[in-house]
Each structure stands twice: as structure tokens, then as C-alpha cells.
Coordinates of C-alpha atoms and ligand atoms in Angstrom, one line a residue:
X19 CA 0.0 0.0 0.0
X20 CA 1.3 3.5 -1.0
X21 CA -0.3 6.3 1.0
X22 CA -1.6 9.3 -1.0
X23 CA 0.5 12.4 -0.2
X24 CA -0.3 14.5 -3.3
X25 CA -3.0 15.1 -5.9
X26 CA -1.8 16.5 -9.2
X27 CA -4.6 18.0 -11.3
X28 CA -4.6 18.7 -15.1
X29 CA -6.3 22.1 -15.7
X30 CA -8.2 22.1 -19.0
X31 CA -10.9 19.4 -19.0
X32 CA -10.5 18.7 -15.2
X33 CA -10.8 22.0 -13.4
X34 CA -12.2 24.3 -16.2
X35 CA -13.2 23.7 -19.7
X36 CA -11.6 26.2 -22.0
X37 CA -11.8 23.9 -25.1
X38 CA -14.6 26.0 -26.6
X39 CA -12.4 29.1 -26.4
X40 CA -9.5 27.2 -28.1
X41 CA -11.9 26.0 -30.7
X42 CA -13.3 29.5 -31.5
X43 CA -9.8 30.9 -31.7
X44 CA -8.4 28.1 -33.9
X45 CA -11.5 28.3 -36.1
X46 CA -11.0 32.1 -36.6
X47 CA -7.4 31.4 -37.7
X48 CA -8.5 28.6 -40.0
X49 CA -11.2 30.8 -41.6
X50 CA -8.7 33.6 -42.1
X51 CA -6.5 31.1 -43.9
X52 CA -9.4 30.1 -46.1
X53 CA -10.7 26.8 -44.6
X54 CA -12.9 25.6 -41.7
X55 CA -12.5 23.2 -38.8
X56 CA -15.1 21.2 -37.0
X57 CA -15.8 20.3 -33.3
X58 CA -14.5 16.8 -34.1
X59 CA -11.2 18.3 -35.3
X60 CA -11.1 20.2 -32.0
X61 CA -11.2 17.0 -30.0
X62 CA -7.7 16.1 -31.3
X63 CA -6.3 19.3 -29.8
X64 CA -7.1 18.5 -26.1
X65 CA -4.0 18.3 -23.9
X66 CA -1.6 19.1 -26.8
X67 CA 0.8 22.0 -26.9
X68 CA 0.0 25.2 -28.9
X69 CA 2.5 24.6 -31.7
X70 CA 1.5 21.0 -32.1
X71 CA -2.2 22.1 -32.3
X72 CA -1.2 24.6 -35.1
X73 CA 0.6 21.9 -37.0
X74 CA -2.6 19.7 -36.9
X75 CA -4.8 22.7 -37.9
X76 CA -2.6 23.5 -40.9
X77 CA -2.5 19.9 -42.0
X78 CA -6.4 19.8 -42.0
X79 CA -6.4 22.9 -44.3
X80 CA -3.5 21.6 -46.4
X81 CA -1.6 24.8 -45.7
X82 CA 2.2 25.0 -45.5
X83 CA 4.1 27.9 -44.0
X84 CA 7.6 29.0 -43.0
X85 CA 8.9 28.5 -39.5
X86 CA 8.6 32.3 -38.9
X87 CA 5.0 32.3 -40.0
X88 CA 4.2 29.4 -37.7
X89 CA 5.1 31.5 -34.7
X90 CA 3.1 34.5 -36.0
X91 CA 0.0 32.4 -36.5
X92 CA 0.4 30.8 -33.1
X93 CA 0.7 34.2 -31.5
X94 CA -2.3 35.5 -33.4
X95 CA -4.5 32.6 -32.2
X96 CA -3.2 33.1 -28.6
X97 CA -4.2 36.8 -28.6
X98 CA -7.7 35.8 -29.7
X99 CA -7.8 33.0 -27.1
X100 CA -6.7 35.4 -24.3
X101 CA -9.7 37.7 -25.2
X102 CA -11.9 34.8 -24.1
X103 CA -9.8 34.0 -21.1
X104 CA -10.2 37.7 -19.9
X105 CA -14.0 37.1 -19.7
X106 CA -13.7 34.0 -17.4
X107 CA -15.1 34.1 -13.9
X108 CA -15.2 31.7 -10.9
X109 CA -18.5 30.4 -12.4
X110 CA -16.5 28.5 -14.9
X111 CA -14.9 26.2 -12.4
X112 CA -16.3 22.7 -13.2
X113 CA -18.9 21.3 -10.7
X114 CA -17.5 19.8 -7.5
X115 CA -13.9 20.9 -8.1
X116 CA -13.6 23.4 -5.2
X117 CA -15.3 21.1 -2.8
X118 CA -13.1 18.2 -3.8
X119 CA -10.0 20.3 -3.4
X120 CA -11.2 21.3 0.0
X121 CA -11.6 17.7 1.1
X122 CA -8.1 16.9 -0.2
X123 CA -6.5 19.8 1.6
X124 CA -8.3 19.0 4.9
X125 CA -7.0 15.4 4.6
X126 CA -3.5 16.8 4.6
X127 CA -2.9 15.9 0.9
X128 CA -0.8 18.3 -1.1
X129 CA -2.1 19.9 -4.4
X130 CA -0.3 20.7 -7.6
X131 CA -1.6 21.8 -11.0
X132 CA 0.1 20.4 -14.1
X133 CA -1.0 21.9 -17.5
X134 CA 0.3 22.0 -21.0
X135 CA -1.1 25.5 -21.3
X136 CA 1.2 28.5 -21.2
X137 CA -1.8 30.5 -20.0
X138 CA -2.6 28.3 -16.9
X139 CA -1.6 30.9 -14.4
X140 CA -3.9 33.5 -16.0
X141 CA -6.8 31.1 -16.1
X142 CA -6.4 30.1 -12.5
X143 CA -6.3 33.7 -11.5
X144 CA -9.5 34.6 -13.5
X145 CA -11.4 31.7 -11.9
X146 CA -10.2 32.5 -8.4
X147 CA -8.2 29.3 -7.6
X148 CA -4.8 30.9 -7.0
X149 CA -4.7 30.1 -3.3
X150 CA -5.9 26.4 -3.7
X151 CA -2.7 24.8 -4.9
X152 CA 1.0 24.8 -3.8
X153 CA 2.7 24.1 -7.1
X154 CA 1.9 25.0 -10.7
X155 CA 3.9 23.3 -13.5
X156 CA 2.8 24.6 -16.9
X157 CA 3.7 24.8 -20.6
X158 CA 6.2 27.6 -19.8
X159 CA 8.5 25.3 -17.9
X160 CA 8.2 21.9 -19.5
X161 CA 9.3 21.0 -23.0
X162 CA 8.2 17.4 -23.4
X163 CA 4.6 16.8 -24.2
X164 CA 2.4 14.1 -22.5
X165 CA 2.7 11.1 -22.6
X166 CA 6.2 12.0 -21.5
X167 CA 6.1 12.1 -17.7
X168 CA 8.2 15.3 -17.3
X169 CA 5.3 17.5 -16.2
X170 CA 4.1 15.2 -13.4
X171 CA 7.6 14.2 -12.2
X172 CA 8.5 17.9 -11.9
X173 CA 5.2 18.6 -10.0
X174 CA 6.1 15.8 -7.6
X175 CA 9.7 17.0 -7.2
X176 CA 8.5 20.6 -6.5
X177 CA 6.1 19.3 -3.9
X178 CA 8.8 17.1 -2.3
X179 CA 6.6 13.9 -2.7
X180 CA 7.7 10.6 -4.2
X181 CA 5.9 9.7 -7.5
X182 CA 4.5 6.5 -5.9
X183 CA 2.6 8.7 -3.4
X184 CA 0.9 10.9 -6.1
X185 CA -2.5 10.6 -7.9
X186 CA -3.0 12.3 -11.2
X187 CA -6.4 13.6 -12.4
X188 CA -6.5 13.8 -16.2
X189 CA -9.1 14.1 -19.1
X190 CA -6.7 13.1 -21.9
X191 CA -5.5 9.6 -22.8
X192 CA -2.0 10.9 -23.2
X193 CA -2.2 12.4 -19.7
X194 CA -3.2 9.1 -18.2
X195 CA -0.3 7.5 -20.0
X196 CA 2.1 10.2 -18.8
X197 CA 0.9 9.6 -15.2
X198 CA 1.7 5.8 -15.5
X199 CA 5.0 6.6 -17.2
X200 CA 5.8 8.7 -14.1
X201 CA 5.0 5.7 -11.8
X202 CA 1.9 7.4 -10.5
X203 CA -1.7 6.3 -10.1
X204 CA -4.4 7.9 -12.2
X205 CA -8.0 9.1 -12.2
X206 CA -9.6 9.7 -15.6
X207 CA -12.1 12.5 -15.6
X208 CA -14.5 12.0 -18.4
X209 CA -15.7 9.1 -20.6
X210 CA -15.0 5.6 -19.2
X211 CA -14.7 4.1 -22.7
X212 CA -12.1 6.6 -23.7
X213 CA -10.1 6.7 -20.4
X214 CA -10.2 2.9 -19.8
X215 CA -6.5 2.7 -18.9
X216 CA -6.9 4.9 -15.8
X217 CA -7.0 3.2 -12.4
X218 CA -10.4 4.8 -11.8
X219 CA -12.7 6.9 -14.1
X220 CA -15.2 9.5 -12.8
X221 CA -17.5 11.7 -15.0
X222 CA -16.5 14.9 -13.1
X223 CA -14.5 15.6 -9.9
X224 CA -17.8 16.3 -8.2
X225 CA -18.6 12.6 -8.6
X226 CA -15.4 11.5 -6.8
X227 CA -15.7 10.6 -3.1
X228 CA -13.0 10.7 -0.5
X229 CA -13.5 6.9 0.0
X230 CA -12.8 6.3 -3.7
X231 CA -9.7 8.4 -3.5
X232 CA -8.4 6.5 -0.4
X233 CA -9.1 3.2 -2.1
X234 CA -6.5 4.1 -4.7
X235 CA -3.9 3.6 -2.0
X236 CA -4.3 -0.2 -2.6
X237 CA -3.5 -0.1 -6.3
X238 CA 0.1 -1.2 -7.1
Ligands
B16_306 P1 -2.0 27.3 -24.6 P2 -4.3 21.1 -20.3 C1 -4.0 22.2 -22.8 O1 -4.3 22.3 -21.4 C2 -5.2 22.2 -23.6 O2 -6.0 21.0 -23.3 C3 -4.8 22.2 -25.1 O3 -6.0 22.2 -25.9 C4 -4.0 23.4 -25.4 O4 -3.6 23.4 -26.7 C5 -2.8 23.4 -24.5 O5 -3.2 23.4 -23.1 C6 -1.9 24.6 -24.7 O6 -2.6 25.8 -24.3 O7 -2.1 27.6 -26.0 O8 -2.9 28.1 -23.7 O9 -0.5 27.3 -24.1 O10 -5.3 20.1 -20.7 O11 -2.9 20.5 -20.4 O12 -4.5 21.8 -19.0
MG307 MG1 -6.7 18.4 -20.1

């Protein structure tokens, strides 16, 4: 049995859902380049870095650009995305998240946020969660995308907790794989059929009980 000493939460899809804002901003960019993207296309972009998303969008439209243009396009999309982020309020925190974080903290379990987003700090500030976690590891400080375990290993290191004592909460398949590659246990937040490799799957954090969390201590 490995006691739970830290919970590491992914941001987008677990704590808030900014995927609609990413979609609107990527779609605006695609339209400006003369093509369109669908909601299904947007599904592929979850949990993936900004530059990787841009490469996927451009391949959908069959557009090729220079390396310099790639950075300009990514920057343009990000400015549009930030206009949406500026409108975010605490009402956008997903159901049950604050209550679950409170339970965890009261149980003496440490909290980190691990997000591929370079805007994670801004989003957490807009939704009023800045004082609910000890460590934030985001796209500004990690270079290897999930399923590489870098983001979770760094979170554990900054908290001073061994990986075996960490539980990761993730909505992306690559994030669950990254948690396992880090030697951590995982909770998938979302669809059980998609996140079947996770040690436990819940539809939202609000559906997760403290008993279920503590039962994860018994998983190897
Ligand atoms: P940015 P997460 C990810 O956040 C999003 O799921 C993904 O769609 C986005 O492309 C990525 O952040 C980078 O975001 O452009 O703001 O740096 O799920 O890892 O919290
Ligand atoms: Mg996510």
C-alpha cells in the first residue's frame, strides 16, 4: 500500500473547460487562412501544446508555412484566445472541483496543477483558484509533451513527494499514460470508454468521493 500524499490536477478538462475558447480561436485562424475546422477536429487538440495544435490545424487545411509564419500564426491565435480568457469568472470552475480540493487539503494531501497550457496561471487567477494549490507546472517550464512524464515528475519534485505517493487527475488519454510513465496512479475525468486505462474513471470531480480516493492507495 502506498499512502496518497499529493494530488496533481490537469487544468483544462478537469478544473475548467476552455476547449470552446481554443476552438473559437483556432477556427477564426483557419477561416482567415481560407478553410474551416469542426468540433470533431477540436477533439484532437485537447492536452496538446499550442505549436502541435497549429501543425494539426494547418494539415487539416493543407496549408504549409515557413517557421517564422508558424510563430506569427500561433501568437495571433493566442491573442484571440486570451480575449476569451479575460472574460472567465469563478462560475466556470467545473462542478465539485472546489469542494473536492477542500476535502483533499483537509485530509493533509498536497495539491499541484500540471497543465500543457502557457496560460494556466492567468486562467487560475481569472477563476479564483490561485490560493488552492501549492505548485503549478505549466507549458512555460516543461518541454516534453504528455505522454512524456516530465510535467508530473516535476510537479512531484517541487512538492517534495515521491511519485508513488501521487495521484494524477486527467481528461486526456496521453495524460493518463504520462501519469503511468511517471510511476503514479491515475484518475480519468470524463468518458470511461475513452479513459479505460486509468485506475479509476469519474465523469466529473464532483462525482469523486474521498473513499474512492483513499481506495486508490491499494493499487500497485
Ligand atoms: P496554450 P491542459 C492544454 O491544457 C489544452 O488542453 C490544449 O487544448 C492546449 O492546446 C494546451 O493546453 C496549450 O494551451 O495555447 O494556452 O498554451 O489540458 O494540459 O491543462
Ligand atoms: Mg486536459
